[in-house]
Short mmCIF file of C-alpha atoms in Angstrom, two decimals:
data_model
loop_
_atom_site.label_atom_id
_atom_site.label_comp_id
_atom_site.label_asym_id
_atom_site.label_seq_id
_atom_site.Cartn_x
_atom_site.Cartn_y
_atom_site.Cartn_z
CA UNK L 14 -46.64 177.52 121.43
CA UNK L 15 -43.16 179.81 122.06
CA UNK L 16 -41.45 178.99 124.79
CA UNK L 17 -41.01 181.59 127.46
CA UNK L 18 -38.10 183.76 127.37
CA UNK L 19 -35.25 183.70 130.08
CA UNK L 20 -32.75 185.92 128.78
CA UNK L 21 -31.35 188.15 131.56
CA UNK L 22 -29.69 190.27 129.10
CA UNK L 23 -29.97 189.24 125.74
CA UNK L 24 -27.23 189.43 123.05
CA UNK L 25 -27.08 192.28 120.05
CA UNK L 26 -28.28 189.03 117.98
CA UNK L 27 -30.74 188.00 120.62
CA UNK L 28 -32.35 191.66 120.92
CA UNK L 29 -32.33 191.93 116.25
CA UNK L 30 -34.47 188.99 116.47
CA UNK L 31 -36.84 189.80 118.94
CA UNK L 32 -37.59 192.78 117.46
CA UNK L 33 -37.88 191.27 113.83
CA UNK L 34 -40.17 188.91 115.39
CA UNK L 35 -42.40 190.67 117.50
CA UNK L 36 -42.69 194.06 116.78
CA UNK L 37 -44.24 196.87 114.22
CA UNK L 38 -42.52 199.72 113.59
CA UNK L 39 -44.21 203.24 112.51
CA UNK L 40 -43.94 203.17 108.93
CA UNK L 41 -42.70 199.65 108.71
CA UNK L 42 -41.36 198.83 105.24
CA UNK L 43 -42.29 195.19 105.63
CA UNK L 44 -40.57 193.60 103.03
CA UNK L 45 -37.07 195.35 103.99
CA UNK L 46 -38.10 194.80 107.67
CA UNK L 47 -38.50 191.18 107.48
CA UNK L 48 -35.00 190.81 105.73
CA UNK L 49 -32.78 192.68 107.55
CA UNK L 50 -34.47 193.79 110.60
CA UNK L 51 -33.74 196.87 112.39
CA UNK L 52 -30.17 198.88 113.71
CA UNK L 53 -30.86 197.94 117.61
CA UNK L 54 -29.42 201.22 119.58
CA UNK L 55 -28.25 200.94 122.78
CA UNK L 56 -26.84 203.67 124.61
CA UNK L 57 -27.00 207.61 123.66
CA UNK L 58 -24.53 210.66 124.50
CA UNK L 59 -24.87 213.83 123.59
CA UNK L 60 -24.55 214.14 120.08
CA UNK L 61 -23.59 210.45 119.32
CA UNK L 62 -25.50 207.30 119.64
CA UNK L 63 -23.90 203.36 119.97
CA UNK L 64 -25.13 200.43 118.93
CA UNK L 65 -25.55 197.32 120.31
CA UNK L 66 -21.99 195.82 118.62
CA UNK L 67 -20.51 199.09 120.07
CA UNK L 68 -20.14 200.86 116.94
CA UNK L 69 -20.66 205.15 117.14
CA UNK L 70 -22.42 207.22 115.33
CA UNK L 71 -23.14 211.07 114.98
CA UNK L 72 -26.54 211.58 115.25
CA UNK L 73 -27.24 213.82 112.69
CA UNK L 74 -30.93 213.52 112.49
CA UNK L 75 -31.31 214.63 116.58
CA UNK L 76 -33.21 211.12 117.17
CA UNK L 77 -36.75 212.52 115.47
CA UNK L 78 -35.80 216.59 115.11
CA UNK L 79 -36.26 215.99 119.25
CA UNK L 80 -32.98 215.09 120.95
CA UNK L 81 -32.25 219.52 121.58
CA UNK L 82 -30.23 219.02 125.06
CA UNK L 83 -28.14 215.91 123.81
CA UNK L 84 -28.62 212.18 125.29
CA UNK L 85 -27.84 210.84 128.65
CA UNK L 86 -27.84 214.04 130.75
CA UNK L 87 -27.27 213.01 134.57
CA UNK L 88 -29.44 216.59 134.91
CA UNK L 89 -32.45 215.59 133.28
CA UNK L 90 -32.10 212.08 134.64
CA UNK L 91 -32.00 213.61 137.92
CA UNK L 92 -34.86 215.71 137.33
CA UNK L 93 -37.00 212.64 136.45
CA UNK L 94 -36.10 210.18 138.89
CA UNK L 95 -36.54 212.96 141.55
CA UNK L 96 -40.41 213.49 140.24
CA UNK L 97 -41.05 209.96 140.24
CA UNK L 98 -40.23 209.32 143.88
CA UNK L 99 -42.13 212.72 144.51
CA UNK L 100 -45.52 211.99 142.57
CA UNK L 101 -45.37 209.75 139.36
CA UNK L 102 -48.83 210.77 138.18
CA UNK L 103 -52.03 212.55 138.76
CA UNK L 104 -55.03 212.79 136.72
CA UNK L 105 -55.36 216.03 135.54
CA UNK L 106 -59.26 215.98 133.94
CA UNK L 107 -61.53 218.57 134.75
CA UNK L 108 -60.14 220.33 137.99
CA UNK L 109 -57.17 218.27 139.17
CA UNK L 110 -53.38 219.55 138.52
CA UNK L 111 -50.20 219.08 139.51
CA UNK L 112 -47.12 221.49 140.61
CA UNK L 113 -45.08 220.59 137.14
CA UNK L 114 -48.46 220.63 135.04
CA UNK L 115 -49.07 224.17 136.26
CA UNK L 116 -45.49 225.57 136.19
CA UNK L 117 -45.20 224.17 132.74
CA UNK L 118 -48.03 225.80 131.33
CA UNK L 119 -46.91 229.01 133.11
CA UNK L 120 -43.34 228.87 131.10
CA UNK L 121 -44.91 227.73 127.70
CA UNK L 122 -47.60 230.89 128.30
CA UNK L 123 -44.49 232.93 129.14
CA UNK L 124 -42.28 232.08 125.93
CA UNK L 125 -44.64 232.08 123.30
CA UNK L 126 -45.75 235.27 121.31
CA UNK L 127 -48.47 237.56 121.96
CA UNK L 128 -51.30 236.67 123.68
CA UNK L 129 -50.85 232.98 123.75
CA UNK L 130 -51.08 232.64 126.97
CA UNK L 131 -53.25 229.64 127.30
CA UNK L 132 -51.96 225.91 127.41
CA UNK L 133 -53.54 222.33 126.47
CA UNK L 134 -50.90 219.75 127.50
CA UNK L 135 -51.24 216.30 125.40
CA UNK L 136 -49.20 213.16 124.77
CA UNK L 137 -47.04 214.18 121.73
CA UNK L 138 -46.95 216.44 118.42
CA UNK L 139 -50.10 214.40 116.72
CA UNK L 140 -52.41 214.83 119.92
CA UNK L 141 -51.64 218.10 120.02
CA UNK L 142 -52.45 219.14 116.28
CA UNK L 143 -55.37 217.08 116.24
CA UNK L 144 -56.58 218.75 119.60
CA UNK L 145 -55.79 222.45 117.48
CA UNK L 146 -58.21 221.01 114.64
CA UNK L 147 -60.86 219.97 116.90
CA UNK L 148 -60.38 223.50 118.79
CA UNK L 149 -60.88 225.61 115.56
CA UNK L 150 -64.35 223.61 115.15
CA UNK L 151 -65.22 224.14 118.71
CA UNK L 152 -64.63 227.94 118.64
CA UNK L 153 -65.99 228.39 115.60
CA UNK L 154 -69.26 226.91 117.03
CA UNK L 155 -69.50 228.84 120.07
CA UNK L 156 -68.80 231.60 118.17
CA UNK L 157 -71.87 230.52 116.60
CA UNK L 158 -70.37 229.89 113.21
CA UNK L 159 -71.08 225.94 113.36
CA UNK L 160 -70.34 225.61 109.85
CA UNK L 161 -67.24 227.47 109.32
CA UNK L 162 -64.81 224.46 110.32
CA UNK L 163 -63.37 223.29 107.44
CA UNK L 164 -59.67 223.54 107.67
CA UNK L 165 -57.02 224.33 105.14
CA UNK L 166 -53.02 222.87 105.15
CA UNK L 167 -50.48 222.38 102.35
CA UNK L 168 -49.34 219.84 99.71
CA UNK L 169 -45.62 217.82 101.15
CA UNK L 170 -47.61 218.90 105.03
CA UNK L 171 -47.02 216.63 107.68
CA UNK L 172 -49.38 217.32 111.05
CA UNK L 173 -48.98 213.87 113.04
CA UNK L 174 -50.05 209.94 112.47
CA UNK L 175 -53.71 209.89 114.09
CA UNK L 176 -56.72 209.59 111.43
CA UNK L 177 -57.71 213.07 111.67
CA UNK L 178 -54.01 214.48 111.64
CA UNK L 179 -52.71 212.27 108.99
CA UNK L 180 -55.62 213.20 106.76
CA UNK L 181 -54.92 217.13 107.35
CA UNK L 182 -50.70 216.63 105.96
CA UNK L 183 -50.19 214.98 103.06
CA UNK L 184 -47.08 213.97 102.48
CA UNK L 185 -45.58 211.99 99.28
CA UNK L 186 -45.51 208.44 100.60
CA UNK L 187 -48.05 208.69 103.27
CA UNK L 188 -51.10 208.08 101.69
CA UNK L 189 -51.70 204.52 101.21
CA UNK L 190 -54.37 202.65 99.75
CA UNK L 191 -54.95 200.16 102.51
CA UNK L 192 -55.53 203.01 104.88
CA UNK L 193 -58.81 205.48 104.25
CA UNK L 194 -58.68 208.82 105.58
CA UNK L 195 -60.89 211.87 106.07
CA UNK L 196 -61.57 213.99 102.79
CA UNK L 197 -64.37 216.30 103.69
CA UNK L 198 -63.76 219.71 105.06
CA UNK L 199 -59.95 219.07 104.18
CA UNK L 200 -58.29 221.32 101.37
CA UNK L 201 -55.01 221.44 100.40
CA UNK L 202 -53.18 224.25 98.36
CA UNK L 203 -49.83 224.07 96.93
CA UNK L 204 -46.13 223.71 98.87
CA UNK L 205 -44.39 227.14 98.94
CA UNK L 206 -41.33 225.13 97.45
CA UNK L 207 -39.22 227.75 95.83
CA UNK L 208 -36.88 225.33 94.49
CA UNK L 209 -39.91 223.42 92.78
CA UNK L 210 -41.73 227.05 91.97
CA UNK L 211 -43.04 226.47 87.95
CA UNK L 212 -39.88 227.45 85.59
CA UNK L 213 -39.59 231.59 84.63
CA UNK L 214 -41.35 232.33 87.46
CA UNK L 215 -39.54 234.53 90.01
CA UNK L 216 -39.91 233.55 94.08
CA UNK L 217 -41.89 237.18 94.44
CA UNK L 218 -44.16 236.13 91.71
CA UNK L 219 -44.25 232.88 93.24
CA UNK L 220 -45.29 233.92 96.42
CA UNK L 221 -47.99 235.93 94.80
CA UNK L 222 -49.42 233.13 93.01
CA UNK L 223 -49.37 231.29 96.52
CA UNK L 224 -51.40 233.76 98.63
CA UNK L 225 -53.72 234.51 95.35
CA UNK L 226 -54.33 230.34 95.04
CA UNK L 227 -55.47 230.85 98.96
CA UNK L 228 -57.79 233.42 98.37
CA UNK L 229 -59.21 231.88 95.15
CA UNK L 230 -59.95 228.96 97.17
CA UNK L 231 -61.73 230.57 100.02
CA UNK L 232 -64.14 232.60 97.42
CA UNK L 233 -64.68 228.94 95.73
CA UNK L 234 -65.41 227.29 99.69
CA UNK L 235 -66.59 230.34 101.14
CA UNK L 236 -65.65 232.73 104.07
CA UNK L 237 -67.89 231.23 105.98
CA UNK L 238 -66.62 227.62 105.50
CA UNK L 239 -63.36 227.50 106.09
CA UNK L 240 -62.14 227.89 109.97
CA UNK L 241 -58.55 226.98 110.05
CA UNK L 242 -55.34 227.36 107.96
CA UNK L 243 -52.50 225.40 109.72
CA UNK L 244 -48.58 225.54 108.44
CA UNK L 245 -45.57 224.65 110.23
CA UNK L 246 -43.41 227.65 109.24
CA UNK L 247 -40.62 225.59 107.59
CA UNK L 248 -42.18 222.34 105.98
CA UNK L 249 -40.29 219.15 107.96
CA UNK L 250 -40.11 215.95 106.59
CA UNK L 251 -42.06 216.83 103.73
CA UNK L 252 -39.14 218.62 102.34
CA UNK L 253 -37.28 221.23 104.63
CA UNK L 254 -39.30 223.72 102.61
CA UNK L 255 -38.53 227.40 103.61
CA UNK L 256 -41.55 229.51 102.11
CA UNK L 257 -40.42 232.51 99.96
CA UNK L 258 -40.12 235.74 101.61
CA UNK L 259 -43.23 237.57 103.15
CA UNK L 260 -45.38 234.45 102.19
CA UNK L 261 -46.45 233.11 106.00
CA UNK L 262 -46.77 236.74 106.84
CA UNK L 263 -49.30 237.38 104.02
CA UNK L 264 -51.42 234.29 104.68
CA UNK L 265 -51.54 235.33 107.94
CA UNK L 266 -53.22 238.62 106.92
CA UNK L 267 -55.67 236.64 104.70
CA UNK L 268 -56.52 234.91 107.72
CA UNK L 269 -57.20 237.63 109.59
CA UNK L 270 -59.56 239.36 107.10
CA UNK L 271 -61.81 236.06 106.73
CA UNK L 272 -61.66 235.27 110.74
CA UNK L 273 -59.76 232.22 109.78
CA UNK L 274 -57.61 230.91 113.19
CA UNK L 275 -53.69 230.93 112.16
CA UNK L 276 -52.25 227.41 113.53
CA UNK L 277 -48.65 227.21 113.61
CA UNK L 278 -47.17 223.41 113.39
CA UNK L 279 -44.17 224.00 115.75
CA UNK L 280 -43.47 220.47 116.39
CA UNK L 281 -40.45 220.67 114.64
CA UNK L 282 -39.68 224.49 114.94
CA UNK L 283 -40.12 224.84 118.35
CA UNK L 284 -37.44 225.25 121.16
CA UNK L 285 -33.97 226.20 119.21
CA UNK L 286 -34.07 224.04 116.00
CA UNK L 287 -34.18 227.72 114.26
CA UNK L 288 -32.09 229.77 117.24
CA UNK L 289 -35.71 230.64 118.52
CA UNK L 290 -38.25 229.11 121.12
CA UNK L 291 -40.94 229.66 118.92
CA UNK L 292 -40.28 230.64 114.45
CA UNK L 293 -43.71 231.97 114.03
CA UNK L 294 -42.61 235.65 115.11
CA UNK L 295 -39.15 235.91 115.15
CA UNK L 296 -38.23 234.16 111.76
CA UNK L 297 -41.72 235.10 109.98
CA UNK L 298 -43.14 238.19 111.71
CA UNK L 299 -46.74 235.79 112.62
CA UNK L 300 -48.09 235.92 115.90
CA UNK L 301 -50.43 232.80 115.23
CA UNK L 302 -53.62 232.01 116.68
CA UNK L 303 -52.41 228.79 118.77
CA UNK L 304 -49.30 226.89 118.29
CA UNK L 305 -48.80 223.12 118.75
CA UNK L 306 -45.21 222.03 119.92
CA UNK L 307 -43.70 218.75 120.84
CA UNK L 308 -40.60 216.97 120.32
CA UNK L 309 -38.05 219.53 121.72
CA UNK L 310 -40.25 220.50 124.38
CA UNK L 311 -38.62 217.45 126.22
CA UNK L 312 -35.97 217.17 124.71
CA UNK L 313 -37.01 213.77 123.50
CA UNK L 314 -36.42 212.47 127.27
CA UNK L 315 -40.32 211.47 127.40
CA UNK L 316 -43.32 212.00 125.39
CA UNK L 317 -45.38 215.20 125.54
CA UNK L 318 -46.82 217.60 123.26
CA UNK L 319 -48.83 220.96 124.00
CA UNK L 320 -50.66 223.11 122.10
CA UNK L 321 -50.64 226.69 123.20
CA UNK L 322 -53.48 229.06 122.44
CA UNK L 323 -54.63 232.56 122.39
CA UNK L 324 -56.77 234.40 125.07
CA UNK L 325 -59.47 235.59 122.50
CA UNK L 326 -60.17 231.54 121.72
CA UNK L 327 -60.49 230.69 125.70
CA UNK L 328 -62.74 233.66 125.71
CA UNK L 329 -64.93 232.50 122.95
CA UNK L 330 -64.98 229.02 124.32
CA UNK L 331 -65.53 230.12 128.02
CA UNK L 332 -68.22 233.18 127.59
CA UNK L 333 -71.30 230.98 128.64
CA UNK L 334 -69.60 229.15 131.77
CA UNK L 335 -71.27 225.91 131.42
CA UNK L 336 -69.74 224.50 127.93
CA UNK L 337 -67.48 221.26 128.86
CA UNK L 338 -64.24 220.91 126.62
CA UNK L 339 -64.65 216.92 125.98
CA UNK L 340 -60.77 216.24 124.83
CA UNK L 341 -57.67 215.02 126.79
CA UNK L 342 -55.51 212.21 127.51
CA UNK L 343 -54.76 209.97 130.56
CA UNK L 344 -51.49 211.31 130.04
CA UNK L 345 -52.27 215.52 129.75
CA UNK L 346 -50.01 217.31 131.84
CA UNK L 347 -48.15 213.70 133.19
CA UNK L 348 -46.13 214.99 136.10
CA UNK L 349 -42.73 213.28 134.99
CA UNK L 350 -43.04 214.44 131.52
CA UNK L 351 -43.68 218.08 132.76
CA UNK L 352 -40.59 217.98 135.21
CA UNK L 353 -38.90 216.51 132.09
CA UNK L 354 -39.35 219.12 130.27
CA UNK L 355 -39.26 221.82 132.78
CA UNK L 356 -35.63 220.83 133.23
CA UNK L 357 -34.97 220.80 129.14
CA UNK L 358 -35.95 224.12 129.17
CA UNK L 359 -33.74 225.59 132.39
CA UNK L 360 -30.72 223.62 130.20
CA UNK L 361 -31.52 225.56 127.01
CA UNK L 362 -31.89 228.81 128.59
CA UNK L 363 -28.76 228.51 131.00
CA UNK L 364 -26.03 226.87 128.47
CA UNK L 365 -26.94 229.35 125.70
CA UNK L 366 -27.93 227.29 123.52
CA UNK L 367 -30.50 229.06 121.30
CA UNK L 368 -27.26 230.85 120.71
CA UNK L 369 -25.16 227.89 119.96
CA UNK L 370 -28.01 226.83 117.11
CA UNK L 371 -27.95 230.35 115.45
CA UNK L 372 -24.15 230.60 115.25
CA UNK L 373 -23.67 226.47 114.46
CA UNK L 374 -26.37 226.17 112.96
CA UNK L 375 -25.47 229.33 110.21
CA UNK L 376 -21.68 227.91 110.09
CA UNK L 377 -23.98 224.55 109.18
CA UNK L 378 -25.71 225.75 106.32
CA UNK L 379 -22.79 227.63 104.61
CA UNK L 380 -20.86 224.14 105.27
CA UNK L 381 -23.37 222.82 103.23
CA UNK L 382 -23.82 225.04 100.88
CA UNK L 383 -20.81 223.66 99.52
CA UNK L 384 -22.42 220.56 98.34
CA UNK L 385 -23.97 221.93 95.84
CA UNK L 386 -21.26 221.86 93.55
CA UNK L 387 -21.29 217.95 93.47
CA UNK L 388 -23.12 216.51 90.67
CA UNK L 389 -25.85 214.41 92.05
CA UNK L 390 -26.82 217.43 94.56
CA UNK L 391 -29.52 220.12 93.13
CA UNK L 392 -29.83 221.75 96.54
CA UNK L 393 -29.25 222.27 100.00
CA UNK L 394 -31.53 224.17 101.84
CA UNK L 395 -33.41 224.79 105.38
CA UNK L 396 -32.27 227.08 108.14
CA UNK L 397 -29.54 226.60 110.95
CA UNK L 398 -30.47 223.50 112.53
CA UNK L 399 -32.95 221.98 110.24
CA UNK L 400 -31.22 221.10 106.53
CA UNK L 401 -31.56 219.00 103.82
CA UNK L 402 -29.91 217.69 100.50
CA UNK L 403 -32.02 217.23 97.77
CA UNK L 404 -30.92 214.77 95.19
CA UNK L 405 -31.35 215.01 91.46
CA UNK L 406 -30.44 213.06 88.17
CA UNK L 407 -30.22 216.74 86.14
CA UNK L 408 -29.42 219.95 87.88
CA UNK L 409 -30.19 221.46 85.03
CA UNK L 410 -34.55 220.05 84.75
CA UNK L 411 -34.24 219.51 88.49
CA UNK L 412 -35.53 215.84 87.86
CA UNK L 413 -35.33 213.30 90.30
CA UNK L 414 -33.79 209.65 89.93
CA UNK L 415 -36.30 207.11 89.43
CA UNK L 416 -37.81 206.11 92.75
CA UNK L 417 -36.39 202.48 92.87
CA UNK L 418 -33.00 203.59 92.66
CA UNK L 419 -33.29 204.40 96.49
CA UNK L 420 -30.38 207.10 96.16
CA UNK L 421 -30.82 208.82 99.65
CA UNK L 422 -31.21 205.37 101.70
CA UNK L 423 -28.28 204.40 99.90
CA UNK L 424 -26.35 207.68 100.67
CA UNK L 425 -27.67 207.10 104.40
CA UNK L 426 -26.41 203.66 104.52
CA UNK L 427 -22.95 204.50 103.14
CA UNK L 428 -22.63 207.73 105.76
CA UNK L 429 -23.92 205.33 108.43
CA UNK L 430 -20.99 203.01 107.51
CA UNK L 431 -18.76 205.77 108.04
CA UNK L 432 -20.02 207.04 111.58
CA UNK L 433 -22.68 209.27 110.42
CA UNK L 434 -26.53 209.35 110.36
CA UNK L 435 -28.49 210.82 108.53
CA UNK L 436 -32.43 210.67 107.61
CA UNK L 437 -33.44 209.24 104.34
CA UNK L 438 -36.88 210.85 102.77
CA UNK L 439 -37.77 210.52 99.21
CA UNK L 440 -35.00 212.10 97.88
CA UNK L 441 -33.65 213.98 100.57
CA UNK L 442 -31.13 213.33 103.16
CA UNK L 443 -32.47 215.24 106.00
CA UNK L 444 -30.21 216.62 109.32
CA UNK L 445 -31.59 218.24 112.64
CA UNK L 446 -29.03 217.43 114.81
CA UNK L 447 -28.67 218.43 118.86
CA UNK L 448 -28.41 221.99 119.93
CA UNK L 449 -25.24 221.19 121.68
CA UNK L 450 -23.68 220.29 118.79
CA UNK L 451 -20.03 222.15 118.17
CA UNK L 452 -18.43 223.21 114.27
CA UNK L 453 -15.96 220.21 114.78
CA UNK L 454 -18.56 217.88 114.52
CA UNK L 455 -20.36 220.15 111.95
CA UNK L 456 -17.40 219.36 110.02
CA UNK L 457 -17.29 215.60 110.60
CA UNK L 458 -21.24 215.58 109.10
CA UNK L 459 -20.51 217.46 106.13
CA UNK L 460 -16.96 215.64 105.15
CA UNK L 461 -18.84 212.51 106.10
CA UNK L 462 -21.72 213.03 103.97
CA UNK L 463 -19.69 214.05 101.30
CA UNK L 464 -18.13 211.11 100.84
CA UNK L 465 -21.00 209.02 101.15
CA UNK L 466 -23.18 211.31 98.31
CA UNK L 467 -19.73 210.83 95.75
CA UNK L 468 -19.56 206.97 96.83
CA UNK L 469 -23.54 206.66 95.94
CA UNK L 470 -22.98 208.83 92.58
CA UNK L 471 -20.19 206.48 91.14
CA UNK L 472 -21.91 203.90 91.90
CA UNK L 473 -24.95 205.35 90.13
CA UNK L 474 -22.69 206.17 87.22
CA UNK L 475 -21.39 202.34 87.13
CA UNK L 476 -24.90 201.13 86.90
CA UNK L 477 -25.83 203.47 83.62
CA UNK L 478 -27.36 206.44 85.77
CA UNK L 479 -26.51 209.73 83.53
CA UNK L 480 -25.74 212.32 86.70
CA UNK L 481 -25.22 216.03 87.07
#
């Protein structure tokens, strides 16, 4: 039997081996895990995080795409502690709310598009997809269409870590065998990937074959089948995939001709990552159906997700008057999290900085851009503050290292060396750093991670790798 602790504050060693010891990780790598542990963090300022030896480090991956206001903001600290003292929860089921609840879903209704004007708060960006899902069955039903629910996402998706959400993405990596997850009623049709479009065809004729591989698919499942599409308008972690022109608008229209409810994924997207509260209508002319959101919503200060929806589907769900909507969470509409983000959202709006993103966040890219000259990168792409660099062994057949080699975690763990993180996936190095963040430190990320990608390549070259 362990001893009981008595550690008042425990040392940077202390804290590494409690948390090798005790705790699981999402997406735990166990092997790696159990050998080296984890980076413990311990303190967080604007753009840059410390460590627990004291080291700093630009965060260039924004905590989880989340961290849009910067860390340790008296304002937002402020704003929480004074809603704790005031009222630290209330149960919000059925017909109870709360002044922040209310306000909150007053704002969201406010800055989303069109007639989205309807609000289901929930714990994070996973409860709220999975709520969407579980909406376009219900309103399909009381439309009285109770088979018309399957749902249709995208190859490289991601939509959230519960059972039902996980099944709906499918990302490279996240389908393992010891897990099982829900096939039926599920389709998937191919990632608007440009870069990855088949060779000779052009991105037009690409985005043709796109929407046509929808339609084909909903005259194999039938019209009256199929009840959702959902797409986050620029693909996250499975790739930073901007669609090809016109495509999100055109499977919108499909939608609309089949009665098919438009879900936009704005976990990520959502409040400034693209300059924008909201991507679905002012980057791709879509005024979606409902829209989940997360992450930036708070800032990252405390969890909460939402997913905002249209007045035609509270109509449909409502006519009768006696229907019960049998989905929520202890925590929907949490007072603290709702002042929390309340107070994200009065930053954003009164220190311009859906601005600063579009101006930064375009000097970012072009930055960027410049990478592509360097022999182990085949591309940058994304938009303003959501980037990646995708790594290749041939820029000429676009093919990837083998997947042991590990380039990108080794390109993260040389720019982390240096000051500088950034997110490892597959073979991407992925960035979403803070809205606040300023061209000098722009500059810092891309000289940093340029020196890290030409460290990793010699090295690659050293060990027989044929690069470029």
């Amino acid at each position: 039997m362990t001893a009981p602790l008595a550690l008042a504050r425990p040392t940077p060693d202390e804290l590494w081996e409690l948390d090798r010891a005790h705790a699981l990780h999402p997406w735990t790598n166990f092997g790696p895990f159990e050998r080296e542990g984890s980076l413990v963090i311990s303190r967080g300022e604007g753009c840059y995080l410390w460590d627990a030896e004291g080291r700093r480090y630009l965060d260039a991956v924004g905590g989880m795409w989340c961290t849009n206001v910067g860390l340790g903001r008296r304002d937002m600290a402020q704003a929480i502690a004074d809603q704790v003292e005031r009222l630290a929860f209330a149960n919000s089921f059925v017909d109870v709310t709360n002044g922040p609840s209310a306000r909150l879903s007053a704002k969201l209704a406010a800055l989303a598009p069109g007639d989205l004007n309807r609000v289901h708060l929930t714990t994070g960006g996973s409860t709220a997809v999975d709520t969407a899902v579980r909406m376009v069955w219900y309103w399909q039903t009381c439309m009285g269409r109770p088979e018309k629910t399957d749902i249709v996402a995208r190859d490289h998706s991601y939509h959230g870590s519960t059972y039902l959400t996980q099944s709906v993405g499918k990302r490279p990596g996240d389908r393992v065998e010891e897990f099982r997850y829900q096939h039926a009623g599920i389709h998937h049709l191919t990632a608007p990937n440009p870069y990855r479009r088949p060779e000779g065809m052009s991105e037009a004729q690409f985005c043709d074959a796109l929407v046509a591989e929808f339609e084909a698919l909903i005259a194999r499942v039938g019209a009256d089948r199929i009840g959702g599409f959902i797409a986050e308008p620029i693909q996250a972690s499975g790739g930073v995939i901007v669609p090809p022109d016109g495509y999100l608008r055109r499977m919108w229209e499909v939608c609309r001709r089949h009665d098919i409810l438009f879900i936009a994924d704005e976990v990520v997207t959502g409040f400034g990552r693209l300059g924008h509260w909201f991507a679905s209508e002012a980057e791709f002319g879509v005024v979606p159906d409902m829209i989940t959101c997360a992450k930036g919503l708070t800032s990252g200060y405390l969890p909460l997700g939402a997913l905002i929806f249209s007045d035609r589907i509270w109509e449909g769900m409502a006519a009768k008057g006696e229907r019960w909507f049998t989905s929520g969470f202890t925590y929907s509409g949490h007072p603290v999290s709702c002042a929390a983000a309340l107070k994200s959202i009065e930053i954003i709006e009164s220190e311009g900085l859906l601005e600063n993103a579009a101006v930064v966040g375009d000097y970012f890219l072009d930055r960027l851009k410049r990478l592509e000259g360097l022999p182990l990168v085949g591309q940058v792409r994304g938009r303003r503050l959501m980037v990646c660099v995708e790594n290749v062994a041939s820029k000429l057949t676009k093919a990837p290292l083998p997947d042991g080699v590990n380039e990108s975690k080794r390109i993260s763990d040389a720019a982390e060396a240096m000051g500088l993180m950034v997110r490892p996936i597959g073979h991407l190095n992925v960035m979403s750093p803070p809205l606040t963040i300023t061209t000098a430190q722009v500059d810092f990320v891309v000289e940093t991670l340029e020196r890290a990608i030409r460290k990793v390549t010699d090295e690659l070259e050293r060990e027989g790798h044929r690069i470029g």
